[in-house]
Amino acid sequence: MATVVFYGVFLGTAMGLALGLFYGLKAVKLI
């Protein structure tokens, strides 16, 4: 169970970083 929770947190963090990078690059292109 702890492994599933850890994997979920890891996946969530990776998604957050990817989204942040994506929107960050989009914002840079708009400027």
Short mmCIF file of N, CA and C in Angstrom, two decimals:
data_model
loop_
_atom_site.label_atom_id
_atom_site.label_comp_id
_atom_site.label_asym_id
_atom_site.label_seq_id
_atom_site.Cartn_x
_atom_site.Cartn_y
_atom_site.Cartn_z
N MET A 1 0.83 -1.20 0.00
CA MET A 1 0.00 0.00 0.00
C MET A 1 0.87 1.26 0.00
N ALA A 2 1.92 1.25 0.80
CA ALA A 2 2.81 2.41 0.86
C ALA A 2 3.45 2.66 -0.50
N THR A 3 3.71 1.58 -1.23
CA THR A 3 4.32 1.73 -2.56
C THR A 3 3.37 2.44 -3.50
N VAL A 4 2.07 2.09 -3.41
CA VAL A 4 1.06 2.72 -4.28
C VAL A 4 0.96 4.21 -3.97
N VAL A 5 0.97 4.55 -2.68
CA VAL A 5 0.88 5.96 -2.28
C VAL A 5 2.11 6.71 -2.79
N PHE A 6 3.28 6.13 -2.60
CA PHE A 6 4.53 6.75 -3.05
C PHE A 6 4.51 6.95 -4.56
N TYR A 7 4.04 5.94 -5.29
CA TYR A 7 3.96 6.02 -6.75
C TYR A 7 2.99 7.12 -7.17
N GLY A 8 1.87 7.23 -6.45
CA GLY A 8 0.89 8.26 -6.75
C GLY A 8 1.47 9.65 -6.54
N VAL A 9 2.18 9.84 -5.44
CA VAL A 9 2.80 11.13 -5.16
C VAL A 9 3.86 11.45 -6.20
N PHE A 10 4.66 10.45 -6.56
CA PHE A 10 5.70 10.64 -7.57
C PHE A 10 5.09 11.03 -8.91
N LEU A 11 4.02 10.32 -9.29
CA LEU A 11 3.34 10.61 -10.55
C LEU A 11 2.74 12.00 -10.53
N GLY A 12 2.14 12.37 -9.40
CA GLY A 12 1.54 13.69 -9.27
C GLY A 12 2.58 14.79 -9.37
N THR A 13 3.73 14.57 -8.74
CA THR A 13 4.81 15.57 -8.79
C THR A 13 5.35 15.69 -10.20
N ALA A 14 5.53 14.56 -10.87
CA ALA A 14 6.03 14.57 -12.24
C ALA A 14 5.05 15.31 -13.15
N MET A 15 3.75 15.06 -12.96
CA MET A 15 2.72 15.72 -13.76
C MET A 15 2.76 17.22 -13.51
N GLY A 16 2.89 17.60 -12.23
CA GLY A 16 2.93 19.01 -11.87
C GLY A 16 4.13 19.71 -12.49
N LEU A 17 5.29 19.05 -12.45
CA LEU A 17 6.50 19.63 -13.04
C LEU A 17 6.35 19.76 -14.55
N ALA A 18 5.80 18.74 -15.17
CA ALA A 18 5.62 18.76 -16.63
C ALA A 18 4.65 19.87 -17.03
N LEU A 19 3.55 20.00 -16.29
CA LEU A 19 2.58 21.05 -16.59
C LEU A 19 3.18 22.42 -16.36
N GLY A 20 3.93 22.58 -15.27
CA GLY A 20 4.57 23.85 -14.96
C GLY A 20 5.55 24.24 -16.06
N LEU A 21 6.33 23.28 -16.53
CA LEU A 21 7.29 23.52 -17.59
C LEU A 21 6.57 23.89 -18.89
N PHE A 22 5.50 23.14 -19.19
CA PHE A 22 4.72 23.38 -20.41
C PHE A 22 4.13 24.79 -20.41
N TYR A 23 3.45 25.15 -19.31
CA TYR A 23 2.83 26.48 -19.25
C TYR A 23 3.88 27.58 -19.14
N GLY A 24 5.01 27.27 -18.53
CA GLY A 24 6.10 28.25 -18.43
C GLY A 24 6.64 28.58 -19.81
N LEU A 25 6.85 27.55 -20.63
CA LEU A 25 7.36 27.77 -21.99
C LEU A 25 6.32 28.50 -22.82
N LYS A 26 5.04 28.17 -22.61
CA LYS A 26 3.95 28.83 -23.34
C LYS A 26 3.93 30.32 -23.00
N ALA A 27 4.10 30.64 -21.71
CA ALA A 27 4.09 32.03 -21.27
C ALA A 27 5.29 32.78 -21.87
N VAL A 28 6.44 32.11 -21.93
CA VAL A 28 7.64 32.75 -22.49
C VAL A 28 7.42 33.06 -23.97
N LYS A 29 6.75 32.16 -24.68
CA LYS A 29 6.48 32.37 -26.10
C LYS A 29 5.54 33.55 -26.31
N LEU A 30 4.58 33.73 -25.39
CA LEU A 30 3.60 34.81 -25.52
C LEU A 30 4.25 36.17 -25.27
N ILE A 31 5.24 36.21 -24.39
CA ILE A 31 5.87 37.48 -24.06
C ILE A 31 6.71 37.99 -25.25
#
